[in-house]
Coordinates of C-alpha atoms and ligand atoms in Angstrom, one line a residue:
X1 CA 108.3 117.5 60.1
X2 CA 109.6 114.4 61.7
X3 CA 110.9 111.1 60.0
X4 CA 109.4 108.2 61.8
X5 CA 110.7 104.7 62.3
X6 CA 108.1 101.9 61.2
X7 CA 106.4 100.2 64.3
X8 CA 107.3 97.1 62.7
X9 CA 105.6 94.4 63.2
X10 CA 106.6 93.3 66.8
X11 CA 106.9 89.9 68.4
X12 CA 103.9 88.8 70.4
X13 CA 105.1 89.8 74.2
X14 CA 103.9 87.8 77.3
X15 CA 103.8 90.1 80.3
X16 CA 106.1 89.2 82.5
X17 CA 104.8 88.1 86.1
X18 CA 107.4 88.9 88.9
X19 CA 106.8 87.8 92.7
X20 CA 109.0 86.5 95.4
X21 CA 107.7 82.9 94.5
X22 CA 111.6 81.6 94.0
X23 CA 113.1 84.6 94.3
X24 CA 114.5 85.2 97.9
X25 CA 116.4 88.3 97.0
X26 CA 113.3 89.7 96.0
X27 CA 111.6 91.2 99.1
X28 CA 107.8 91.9 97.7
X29 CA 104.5 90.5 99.2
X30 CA 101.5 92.7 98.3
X31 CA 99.9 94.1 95.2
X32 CA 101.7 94.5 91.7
X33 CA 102.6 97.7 90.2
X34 CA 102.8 97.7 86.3
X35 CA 105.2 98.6 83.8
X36 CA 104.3 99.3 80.5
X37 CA 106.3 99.9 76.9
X38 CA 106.4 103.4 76.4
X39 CA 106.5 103.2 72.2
X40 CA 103.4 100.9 72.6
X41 CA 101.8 101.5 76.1
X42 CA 101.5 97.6 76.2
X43 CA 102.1 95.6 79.7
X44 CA 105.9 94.6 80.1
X45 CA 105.4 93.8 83.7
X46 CA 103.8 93.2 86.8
X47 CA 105.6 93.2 90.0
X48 CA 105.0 92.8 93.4
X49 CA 105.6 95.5 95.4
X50 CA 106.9 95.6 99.4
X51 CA 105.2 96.6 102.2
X52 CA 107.4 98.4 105.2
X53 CA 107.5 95.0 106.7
X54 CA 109.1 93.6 103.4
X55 CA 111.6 96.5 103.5
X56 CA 112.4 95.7 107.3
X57 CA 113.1 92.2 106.5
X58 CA 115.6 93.0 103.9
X59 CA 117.4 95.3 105.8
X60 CA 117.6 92.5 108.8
X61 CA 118.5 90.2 106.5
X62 CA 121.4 92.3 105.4
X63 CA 122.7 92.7 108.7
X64 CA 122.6 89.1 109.4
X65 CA 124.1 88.5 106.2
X66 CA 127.2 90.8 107.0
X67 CA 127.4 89.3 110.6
X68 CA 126.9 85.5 109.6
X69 CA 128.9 85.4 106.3
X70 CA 132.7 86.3 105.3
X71 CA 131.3 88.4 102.8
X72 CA 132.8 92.1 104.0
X73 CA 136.5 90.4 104.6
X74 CA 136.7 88.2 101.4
X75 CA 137.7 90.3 98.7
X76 CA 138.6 86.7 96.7
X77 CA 134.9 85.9 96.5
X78 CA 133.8 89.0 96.3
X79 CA 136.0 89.3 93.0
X80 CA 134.4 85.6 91.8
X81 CA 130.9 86.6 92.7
X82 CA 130.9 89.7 90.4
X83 CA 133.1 88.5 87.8
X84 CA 130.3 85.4 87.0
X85 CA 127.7 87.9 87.1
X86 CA 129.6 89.7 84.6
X87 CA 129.7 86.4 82.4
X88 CA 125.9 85.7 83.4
X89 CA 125.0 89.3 82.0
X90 CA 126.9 88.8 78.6
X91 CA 125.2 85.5 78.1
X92 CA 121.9 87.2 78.8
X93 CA 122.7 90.3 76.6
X94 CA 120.1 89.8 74.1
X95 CA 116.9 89.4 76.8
X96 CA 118.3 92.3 78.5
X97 CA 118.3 94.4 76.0
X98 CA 115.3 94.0 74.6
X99 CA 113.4 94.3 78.1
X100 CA 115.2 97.6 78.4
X101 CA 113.6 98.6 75.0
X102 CA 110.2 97.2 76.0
X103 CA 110.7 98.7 79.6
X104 CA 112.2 102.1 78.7
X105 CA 111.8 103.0 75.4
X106 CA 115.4 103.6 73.9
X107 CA 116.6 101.7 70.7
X108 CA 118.0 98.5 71.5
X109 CA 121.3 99.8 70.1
X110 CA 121.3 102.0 72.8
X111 CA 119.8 99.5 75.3
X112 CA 122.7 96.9 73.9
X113 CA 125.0 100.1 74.9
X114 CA 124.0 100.2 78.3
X115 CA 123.8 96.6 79.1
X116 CA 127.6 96.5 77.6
X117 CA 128.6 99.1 79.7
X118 CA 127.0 97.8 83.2
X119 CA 129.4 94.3 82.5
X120 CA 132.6 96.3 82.2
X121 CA 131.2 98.2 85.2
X122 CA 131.0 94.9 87.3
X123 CA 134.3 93.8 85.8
X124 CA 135.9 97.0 86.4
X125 CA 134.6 96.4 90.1
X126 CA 135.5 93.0 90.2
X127 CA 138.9 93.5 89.7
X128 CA 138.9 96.1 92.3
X129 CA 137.3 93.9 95.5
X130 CA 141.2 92.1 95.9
X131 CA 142.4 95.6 96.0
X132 CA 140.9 97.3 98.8
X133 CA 144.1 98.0 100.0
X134 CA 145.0 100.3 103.3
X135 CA 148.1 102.3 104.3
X136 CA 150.3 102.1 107.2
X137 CA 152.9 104.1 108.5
X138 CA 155.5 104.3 111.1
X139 CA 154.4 107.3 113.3
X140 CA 157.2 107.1 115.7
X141 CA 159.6 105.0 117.5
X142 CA 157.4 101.8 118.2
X143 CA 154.0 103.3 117.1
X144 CA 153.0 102.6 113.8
X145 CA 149.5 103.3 112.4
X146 CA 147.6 101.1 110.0
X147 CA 144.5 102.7 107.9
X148 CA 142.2 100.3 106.4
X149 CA 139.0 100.9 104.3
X150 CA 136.0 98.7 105.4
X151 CA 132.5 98.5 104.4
X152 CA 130.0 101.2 105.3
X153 CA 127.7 98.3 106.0
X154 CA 124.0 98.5 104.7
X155 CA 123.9 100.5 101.6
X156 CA 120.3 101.7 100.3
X157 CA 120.7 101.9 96.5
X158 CA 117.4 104.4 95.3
X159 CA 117.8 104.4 91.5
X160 CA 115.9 106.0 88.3
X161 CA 113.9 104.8 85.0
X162 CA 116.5 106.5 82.4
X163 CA 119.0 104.4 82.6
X164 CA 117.6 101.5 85.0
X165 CA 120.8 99.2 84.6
X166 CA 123.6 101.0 84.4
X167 CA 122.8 103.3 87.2
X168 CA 121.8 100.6 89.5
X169 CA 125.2 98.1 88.6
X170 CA 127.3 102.0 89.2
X171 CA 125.9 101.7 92.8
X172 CA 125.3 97.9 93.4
X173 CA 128.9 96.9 91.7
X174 CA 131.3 99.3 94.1
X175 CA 129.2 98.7 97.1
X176 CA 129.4 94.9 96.4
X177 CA 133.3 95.3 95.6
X178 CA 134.3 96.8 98.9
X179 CA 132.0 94.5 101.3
X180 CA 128.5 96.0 101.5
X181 CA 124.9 94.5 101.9
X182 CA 122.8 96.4 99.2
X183 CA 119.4 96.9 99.2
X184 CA 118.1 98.2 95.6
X185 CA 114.8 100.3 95.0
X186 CA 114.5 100.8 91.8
X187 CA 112.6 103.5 90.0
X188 CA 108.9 102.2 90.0
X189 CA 108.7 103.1 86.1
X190 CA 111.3 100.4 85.3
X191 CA 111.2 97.2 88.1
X192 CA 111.8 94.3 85.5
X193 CA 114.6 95.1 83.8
X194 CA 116.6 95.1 87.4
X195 CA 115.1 92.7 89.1
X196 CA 115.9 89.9 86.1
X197 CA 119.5 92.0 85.9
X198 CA 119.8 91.3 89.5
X199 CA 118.4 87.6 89.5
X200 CA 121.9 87.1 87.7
X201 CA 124.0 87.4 90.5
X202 CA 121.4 86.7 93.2
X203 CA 121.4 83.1 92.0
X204 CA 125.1 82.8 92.3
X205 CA 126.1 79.7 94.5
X206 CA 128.7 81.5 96.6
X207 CA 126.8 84.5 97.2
X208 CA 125.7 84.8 100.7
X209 CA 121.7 85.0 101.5
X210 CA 121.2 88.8 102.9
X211 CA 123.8 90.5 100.6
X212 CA 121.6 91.8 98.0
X213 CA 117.4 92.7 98.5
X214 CA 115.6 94.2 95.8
X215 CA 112.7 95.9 97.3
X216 CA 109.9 97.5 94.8
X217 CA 107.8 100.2 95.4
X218 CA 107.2 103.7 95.3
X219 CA 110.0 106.4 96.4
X220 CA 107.8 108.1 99.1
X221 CA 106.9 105.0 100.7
X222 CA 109.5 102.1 99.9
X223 CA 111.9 104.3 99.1
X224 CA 111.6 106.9 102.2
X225 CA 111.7 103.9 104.6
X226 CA 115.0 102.9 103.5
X227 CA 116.0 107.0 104.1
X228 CA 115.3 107.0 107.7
X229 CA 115.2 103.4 109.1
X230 CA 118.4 103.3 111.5
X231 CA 119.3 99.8 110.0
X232 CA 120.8 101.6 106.7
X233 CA 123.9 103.0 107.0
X234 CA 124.5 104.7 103.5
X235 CA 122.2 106.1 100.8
X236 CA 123.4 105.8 97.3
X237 CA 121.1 107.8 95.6
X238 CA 120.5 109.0 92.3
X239 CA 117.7 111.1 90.7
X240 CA 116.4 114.0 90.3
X241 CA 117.6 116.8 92.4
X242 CA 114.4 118.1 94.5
X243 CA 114.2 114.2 95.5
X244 CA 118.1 114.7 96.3
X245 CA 118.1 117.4 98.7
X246 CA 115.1 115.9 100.4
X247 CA 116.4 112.3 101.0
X248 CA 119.8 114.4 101.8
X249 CA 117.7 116.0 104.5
X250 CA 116.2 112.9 105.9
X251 CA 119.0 111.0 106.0
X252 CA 120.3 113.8 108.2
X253 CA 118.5 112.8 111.2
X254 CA 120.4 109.3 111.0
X255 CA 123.6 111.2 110.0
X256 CA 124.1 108.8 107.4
X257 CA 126.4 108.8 104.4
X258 CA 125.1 109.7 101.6
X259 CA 126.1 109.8 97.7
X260 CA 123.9 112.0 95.7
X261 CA 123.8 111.9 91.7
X262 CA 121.6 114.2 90.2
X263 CA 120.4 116.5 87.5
X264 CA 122.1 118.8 85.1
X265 CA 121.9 121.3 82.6
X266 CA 125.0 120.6 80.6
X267 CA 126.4 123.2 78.2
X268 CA 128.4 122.1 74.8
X269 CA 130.6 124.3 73.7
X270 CA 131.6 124.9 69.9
X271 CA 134.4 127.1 69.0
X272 CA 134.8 128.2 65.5
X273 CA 138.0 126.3 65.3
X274 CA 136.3 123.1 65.7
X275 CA 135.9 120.0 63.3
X276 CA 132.7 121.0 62.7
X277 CA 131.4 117.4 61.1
X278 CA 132.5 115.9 64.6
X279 CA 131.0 118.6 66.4
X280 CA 127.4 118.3 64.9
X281 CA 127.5 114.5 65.2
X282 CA 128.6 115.4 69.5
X283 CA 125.9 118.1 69.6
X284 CA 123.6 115.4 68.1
X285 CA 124.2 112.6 70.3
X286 CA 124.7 115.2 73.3
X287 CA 120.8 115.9 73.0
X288 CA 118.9 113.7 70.9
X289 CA 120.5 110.6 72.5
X290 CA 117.8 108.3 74.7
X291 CA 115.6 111.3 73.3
X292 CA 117.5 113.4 75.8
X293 CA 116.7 111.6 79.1
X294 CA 120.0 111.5 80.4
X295 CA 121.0 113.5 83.4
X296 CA 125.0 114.6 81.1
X297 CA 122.4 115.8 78.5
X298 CA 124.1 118.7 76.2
X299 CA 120.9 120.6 76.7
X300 CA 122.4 123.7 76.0
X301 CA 124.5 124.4 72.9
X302 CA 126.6 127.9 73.0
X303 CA 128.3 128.3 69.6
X304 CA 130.8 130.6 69.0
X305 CA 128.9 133.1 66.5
X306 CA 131.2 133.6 63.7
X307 CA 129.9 130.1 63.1
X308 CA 126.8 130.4 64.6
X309 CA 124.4 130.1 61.7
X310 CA 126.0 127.9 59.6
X311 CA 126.5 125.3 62.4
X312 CA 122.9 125.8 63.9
X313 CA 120.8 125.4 60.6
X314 CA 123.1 122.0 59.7
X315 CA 121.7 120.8 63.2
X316 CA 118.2 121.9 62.7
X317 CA 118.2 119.9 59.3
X318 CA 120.0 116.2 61.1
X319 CA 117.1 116.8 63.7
X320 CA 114.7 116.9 61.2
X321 CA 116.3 113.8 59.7
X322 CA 116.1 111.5 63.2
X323 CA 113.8 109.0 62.3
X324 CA 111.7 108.4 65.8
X325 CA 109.4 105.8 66.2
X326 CA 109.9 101.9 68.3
X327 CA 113.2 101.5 70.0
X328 CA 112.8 97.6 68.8
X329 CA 112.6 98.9 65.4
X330 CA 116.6 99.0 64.1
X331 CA 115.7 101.8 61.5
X332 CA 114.8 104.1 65.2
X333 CA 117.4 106.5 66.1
X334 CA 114.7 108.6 68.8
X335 CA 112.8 106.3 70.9
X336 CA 109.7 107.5 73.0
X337 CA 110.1 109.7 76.2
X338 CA 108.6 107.3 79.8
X339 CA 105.3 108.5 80.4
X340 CA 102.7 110.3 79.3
X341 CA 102.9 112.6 82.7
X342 CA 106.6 113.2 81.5
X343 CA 105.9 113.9 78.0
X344 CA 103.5 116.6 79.0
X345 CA 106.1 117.9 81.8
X346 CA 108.1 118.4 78.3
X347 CA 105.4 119.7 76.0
X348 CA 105.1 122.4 78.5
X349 CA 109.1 123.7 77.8
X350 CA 108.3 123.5 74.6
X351 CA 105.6 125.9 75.0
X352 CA 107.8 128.0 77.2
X353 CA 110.4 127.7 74.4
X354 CA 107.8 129.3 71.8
X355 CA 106.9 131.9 73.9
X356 CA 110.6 133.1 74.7
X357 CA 112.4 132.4 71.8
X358 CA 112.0 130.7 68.0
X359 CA 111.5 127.0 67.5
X360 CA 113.6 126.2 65.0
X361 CA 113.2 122.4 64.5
X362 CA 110.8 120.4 66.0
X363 CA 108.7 121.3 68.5
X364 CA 105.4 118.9 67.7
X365 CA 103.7 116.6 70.0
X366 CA 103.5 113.9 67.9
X367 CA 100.1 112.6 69.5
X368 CA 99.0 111.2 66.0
X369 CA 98.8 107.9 64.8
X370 CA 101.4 105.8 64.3
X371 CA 102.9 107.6 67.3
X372 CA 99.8 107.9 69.0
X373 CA 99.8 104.9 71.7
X374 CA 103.3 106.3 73.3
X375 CA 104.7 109.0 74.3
X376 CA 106.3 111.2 71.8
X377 CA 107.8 114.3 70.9
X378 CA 109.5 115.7 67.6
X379 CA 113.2 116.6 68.6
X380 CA 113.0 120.2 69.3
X381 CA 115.5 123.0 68.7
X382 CA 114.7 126.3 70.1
X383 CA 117.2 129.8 69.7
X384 CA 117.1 133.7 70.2
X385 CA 115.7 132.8 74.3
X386 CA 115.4 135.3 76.2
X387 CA 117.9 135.4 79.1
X388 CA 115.6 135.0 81.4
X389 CA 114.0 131.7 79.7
X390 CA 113.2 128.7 82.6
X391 CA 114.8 126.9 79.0
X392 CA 118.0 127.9 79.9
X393 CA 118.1 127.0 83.4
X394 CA 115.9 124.1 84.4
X395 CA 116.6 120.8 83.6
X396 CA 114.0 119.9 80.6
X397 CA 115.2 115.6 80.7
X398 CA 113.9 115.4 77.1
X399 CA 115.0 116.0 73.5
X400 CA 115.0 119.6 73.6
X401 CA 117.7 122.2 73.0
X402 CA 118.6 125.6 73.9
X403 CA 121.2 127.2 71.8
X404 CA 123.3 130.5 72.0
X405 CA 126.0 132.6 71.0
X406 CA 128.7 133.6 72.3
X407 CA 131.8 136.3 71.2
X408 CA 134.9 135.0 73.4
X409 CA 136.0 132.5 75.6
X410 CA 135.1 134.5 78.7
X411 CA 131.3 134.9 77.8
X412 CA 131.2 131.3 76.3
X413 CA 132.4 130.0 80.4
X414 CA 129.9 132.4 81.7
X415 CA 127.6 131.2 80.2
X416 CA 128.6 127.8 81.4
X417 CA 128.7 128.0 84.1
X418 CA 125.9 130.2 84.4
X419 CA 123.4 127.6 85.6
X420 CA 122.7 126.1 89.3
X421 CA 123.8 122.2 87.6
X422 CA 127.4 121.2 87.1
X423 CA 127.1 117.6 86.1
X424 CA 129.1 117.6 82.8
X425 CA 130.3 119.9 79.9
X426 CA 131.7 119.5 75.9
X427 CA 134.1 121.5 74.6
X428 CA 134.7 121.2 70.8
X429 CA 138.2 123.0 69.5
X430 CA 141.2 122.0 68.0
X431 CA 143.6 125.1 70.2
X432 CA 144.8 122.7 72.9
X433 CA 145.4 125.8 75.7
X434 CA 141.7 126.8 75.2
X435 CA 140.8 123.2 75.8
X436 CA 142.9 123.6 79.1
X437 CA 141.6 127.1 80.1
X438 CA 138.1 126.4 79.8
X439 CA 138.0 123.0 81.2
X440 CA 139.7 124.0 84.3
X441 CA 137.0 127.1 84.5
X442 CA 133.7 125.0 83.8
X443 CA 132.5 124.0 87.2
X444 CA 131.4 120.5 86.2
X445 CA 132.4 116.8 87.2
X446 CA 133.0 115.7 83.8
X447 CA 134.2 117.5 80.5
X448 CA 134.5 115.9 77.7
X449 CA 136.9 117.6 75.0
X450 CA 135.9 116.6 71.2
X451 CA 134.0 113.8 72.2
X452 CA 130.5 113.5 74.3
X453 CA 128.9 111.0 76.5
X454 CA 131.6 108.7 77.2
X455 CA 131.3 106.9 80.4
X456 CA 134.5 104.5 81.4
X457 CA 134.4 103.0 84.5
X458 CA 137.3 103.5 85.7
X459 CA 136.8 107.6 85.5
X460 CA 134.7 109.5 88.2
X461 CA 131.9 110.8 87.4
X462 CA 129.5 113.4 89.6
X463 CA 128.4 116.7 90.0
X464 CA 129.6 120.5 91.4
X465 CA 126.8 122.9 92.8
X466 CA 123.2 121.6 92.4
X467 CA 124.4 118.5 90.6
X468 CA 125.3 116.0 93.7
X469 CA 127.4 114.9 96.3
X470 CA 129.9 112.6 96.1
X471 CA 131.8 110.8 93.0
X472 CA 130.6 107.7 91.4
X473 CA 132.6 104.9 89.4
X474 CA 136.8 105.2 89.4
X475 CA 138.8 104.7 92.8
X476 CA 136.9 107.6 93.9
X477 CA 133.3 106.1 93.8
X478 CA 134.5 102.9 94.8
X479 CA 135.8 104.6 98.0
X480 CA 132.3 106.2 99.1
X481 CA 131.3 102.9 99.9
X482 CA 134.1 102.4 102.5
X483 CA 134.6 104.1 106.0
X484 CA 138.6 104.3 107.0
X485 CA 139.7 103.2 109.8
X486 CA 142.9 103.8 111.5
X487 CA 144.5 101.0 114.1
X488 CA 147.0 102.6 116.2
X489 CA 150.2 100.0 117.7
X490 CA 152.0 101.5 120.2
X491 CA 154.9 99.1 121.8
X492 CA 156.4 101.0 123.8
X493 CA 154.1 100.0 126.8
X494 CA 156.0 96.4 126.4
X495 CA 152.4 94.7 126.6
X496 CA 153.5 91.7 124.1
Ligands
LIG501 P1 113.3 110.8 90.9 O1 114.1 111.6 91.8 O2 111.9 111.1 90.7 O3 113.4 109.3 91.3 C1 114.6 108.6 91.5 C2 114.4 107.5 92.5 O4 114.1 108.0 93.7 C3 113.2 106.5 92.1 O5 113.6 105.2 92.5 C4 112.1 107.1 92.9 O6 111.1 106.2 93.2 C5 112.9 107.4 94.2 N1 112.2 108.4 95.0 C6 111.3 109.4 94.7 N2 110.9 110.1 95.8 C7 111.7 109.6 96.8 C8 111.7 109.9 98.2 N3 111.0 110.9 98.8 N4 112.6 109.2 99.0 C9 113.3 108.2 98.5 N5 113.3 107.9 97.2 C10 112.5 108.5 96.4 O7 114.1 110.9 89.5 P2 113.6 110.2 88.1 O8 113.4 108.7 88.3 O9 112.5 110.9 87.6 O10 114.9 110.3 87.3 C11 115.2 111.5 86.6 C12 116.1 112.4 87.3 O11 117.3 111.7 87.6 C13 116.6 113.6 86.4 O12 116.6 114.7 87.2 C14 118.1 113.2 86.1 O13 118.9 114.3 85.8 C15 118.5 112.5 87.3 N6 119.6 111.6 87.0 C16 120.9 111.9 87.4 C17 121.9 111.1 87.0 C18 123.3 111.4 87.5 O14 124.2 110.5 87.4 N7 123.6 112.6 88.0 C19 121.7 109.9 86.2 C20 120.4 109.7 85.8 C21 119.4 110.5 86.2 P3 109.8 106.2 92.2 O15 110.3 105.8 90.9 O16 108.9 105.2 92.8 O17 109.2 107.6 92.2

């Protein structure tokens, strides 16, 4: 049984036609591609696309634009640029938000959510490009060493459809901060929600022609182009983590930087001692949330069995409760999952799930009508898997959830950490030392302790093992997009 959301009655909705006409940033020439609303299947978009040639342009451009412009050693305009983009965003909020619904699928409180978060992003950024500040040192009598951090130069940002504009503005915002050209592909699912994003800051009057290209197309033409052509310097990626280790590899042959961001298989952990209102309304959110398409997805819920069944059955009956439907509808709490290739790649977990344990909410394709023109699924819980399950391990990127029990703390960080991901962990439990035992034992890049999916961004966030390379957001991801360089003054030659 699922509650759904009315598909109320929706505003009429003009495709949006996106070309170069007007927009130099945007480096497209040849056919569209088409984006359409997930809830609905209607047209949101069409959108030129690049040929190589169109990606080889950018990337000149971007070089020209370092060499021609003050951009890399101004961190005063830098800071203006981004700051009025910032205001330009929040002025916009409303249009934004809803394309993300139409684009995406998640409820516009959620799409308001992310658009909120990509301005203090920028602003966060902002306020770090007059601070790019270097070391130096006296290394001995009359040599002294100064360190400074300087742009990497041409950064490829390669984003994906879940969260189209947050992810991009975690990569564009840092790389603009601290100097950089960017070129952006974003994921070919979700084009026109960045490119109008990105048309706020392109049209800034002080920003410098070159410094940002959006280029569109698919990642194994577009996006592999920007991998190996020797004018990029840095790949910003983030995505899934088969297309991580791949453009990881490529971009070996250049030996170029690269920042990976990828999947997970996040556990959240409940210990008897928890609040346990708190901790269904975290396990909720962990899953259900953007009907589980986020890479920090709590797709796996251990619960500390004294409590087990108690806490398990009160979660099976609030996912029974989600009302799903149209993200643009405000009664919606589950929107629709992208495509109907990726609803299937989920219906077929689900079948694994019913084969190698109990479903024990959900587990319907709701292919029927009202749902019927997007892609849906009922959120699914699923328990007793065998330990062997693909459930447990892979990385599902919809609302479904594996749960287990565990007897102590040691088995609950076994299991853990007991999967090839480490992106991100929650711990539920009011005993403060367990809180610092196990979250110095997860292997994970974020845990959050009686809370879930908060992003700041001034906090790193990134993965162990299987989960990436490198740290986004905080000093730390600001830092990836800078190369240090050390001058070295020796006097003691008396050559001035
Ligand atoms: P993909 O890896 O399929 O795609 C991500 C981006 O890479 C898209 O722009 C895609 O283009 C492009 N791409 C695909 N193949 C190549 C290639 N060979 N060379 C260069 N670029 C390529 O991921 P999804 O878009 O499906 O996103 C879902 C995945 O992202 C999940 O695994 C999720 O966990 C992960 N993710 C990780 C996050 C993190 O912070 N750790 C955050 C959000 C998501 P195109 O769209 O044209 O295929």
């Amino acid at each position: 049984m699922v509650r759904q959301a009315t598909f109320a009655s929706r505003k009429e909705w003009n495709p949006l036609r996106i070309t170069h006409d007007n927009r130099e940033f945007l480096r497209v020439s040849t056919d569209a591609l088409s984006s359409f609303d997930p809830a609905t299947g209607e047209l949101v978009a069409l959108v030129e696309t690049s040929t190589l040639e169109d990606v080889n342009i950018a990337i000149s451009r971007a070089i020209e634009g370092l060499n021609r412009s003050g951009w890399r050693n101004d961190g005063a305009l830098r800071a203006r640029v981004l700051f009025r983009w910032a205001e330009r965003m929040r002025t916009n909020m409303d249009t934004l938000a809803e394309l993300l619904t139409r684009e995406q699928g998640k409820t516009l409180a959620q799409a308001r959510g992310e658009v909120l978060s990509s301005i203090s992003m920028i602003e966060f950024n902002s306020g770090q490009a007059r601070a790019i500040f270097g070391r130096a040192i006296a290394l001995k009598e009359g040599v002294h060493g100064v360190v400074l951090r300087e742009p990497v130069g041409v950064v490829a940002a390669i984003t994906p459809w879940n969260y189209p504009l947050n992810l991009t503005i975690r990569a564009v915002a840092p790389a603009l901060a601290t100097g950089n050209a960017v070129i952006v592909k974003p994921a070919s699912a979700t084009p026109a929600i960045v490119v109008h994003a990105l048309e706020l800051l392109a049209l800034d009057a002080e920003f410098p022609p070159g410094i940002l290209s959006v280029v569109i197309g698919s990642g194994a033409t577009v996006g592999e182009h920007l991998v190996v052509h020797e004018g990029v310097d840095m790949i910003a990626f983030t995505g899934d983590s088969t297309t991580g280790i791949n453009v990881m590899k490529k971009a070996a042959d250049g030996l170029k930087k690269v920042s990976l961001e990828l999947g997970g298989k996040s556990p959240n952990i409940d210990f008897a001692d928890a609040n346990l209102e708190k901790a269904l309304d975290g396990a909720e959110n962990a899953i259900f949330s953007a009907a589980g398409q986020i890479c920090t997805a709590g797709s796996r819920l251990l619960v500390e069995a004294s409590i087990y069944e108690e806490f398990v059955d009160r979660l099976a009956a609030r996912a029974s409760e989600l009302r799903v439907g149209d993200g643009l509808d405000p009664q919606t709490q589950m929107g629709p999952l992208i495509s109907a290739s990726h609803k299937q790649t989920v219906l077929n977990y689900i079948e694994i799930g019913k084969s190698d344990g109990v479903v024990i909410s959900g587990g319907e394709d709701l292919g029927h009508a009202p749902f019927d023109k997007g892609h849906f699924v009922a959120p699914t819980i699923v328990s007793g898997l065998s330990m062997n399950s693909r459930l447990l391990t892979e990385e599902v990127f919809g609302p479904v959830l594996a749960v287990q029990s565990f007897d102590s703390e040691e088995e609950a960080l076994s299991l853990a950490n007991g999967t090839e991901f480490g992106l991100a962990c929650g711990l539920w439990t009011s005993n403060l030392d367990r809180a610092w035992r196990m979250g110095r034992g997860i292997e994970a890049g974020t845990i959050w302790i009686n809370t879930y999916h908060h992003f700041y961004g001034e906090t790193e966030v990134g993965g162990f093992k299987h989960s990436g390379v490198g740290r986004q957001q905080g000093i730390e991801g600001l830092l990836e997009f800078t190369e240090t360089k050390h001058l070295n003054f020796d006097s003691n030659n008396n050559l001035w």
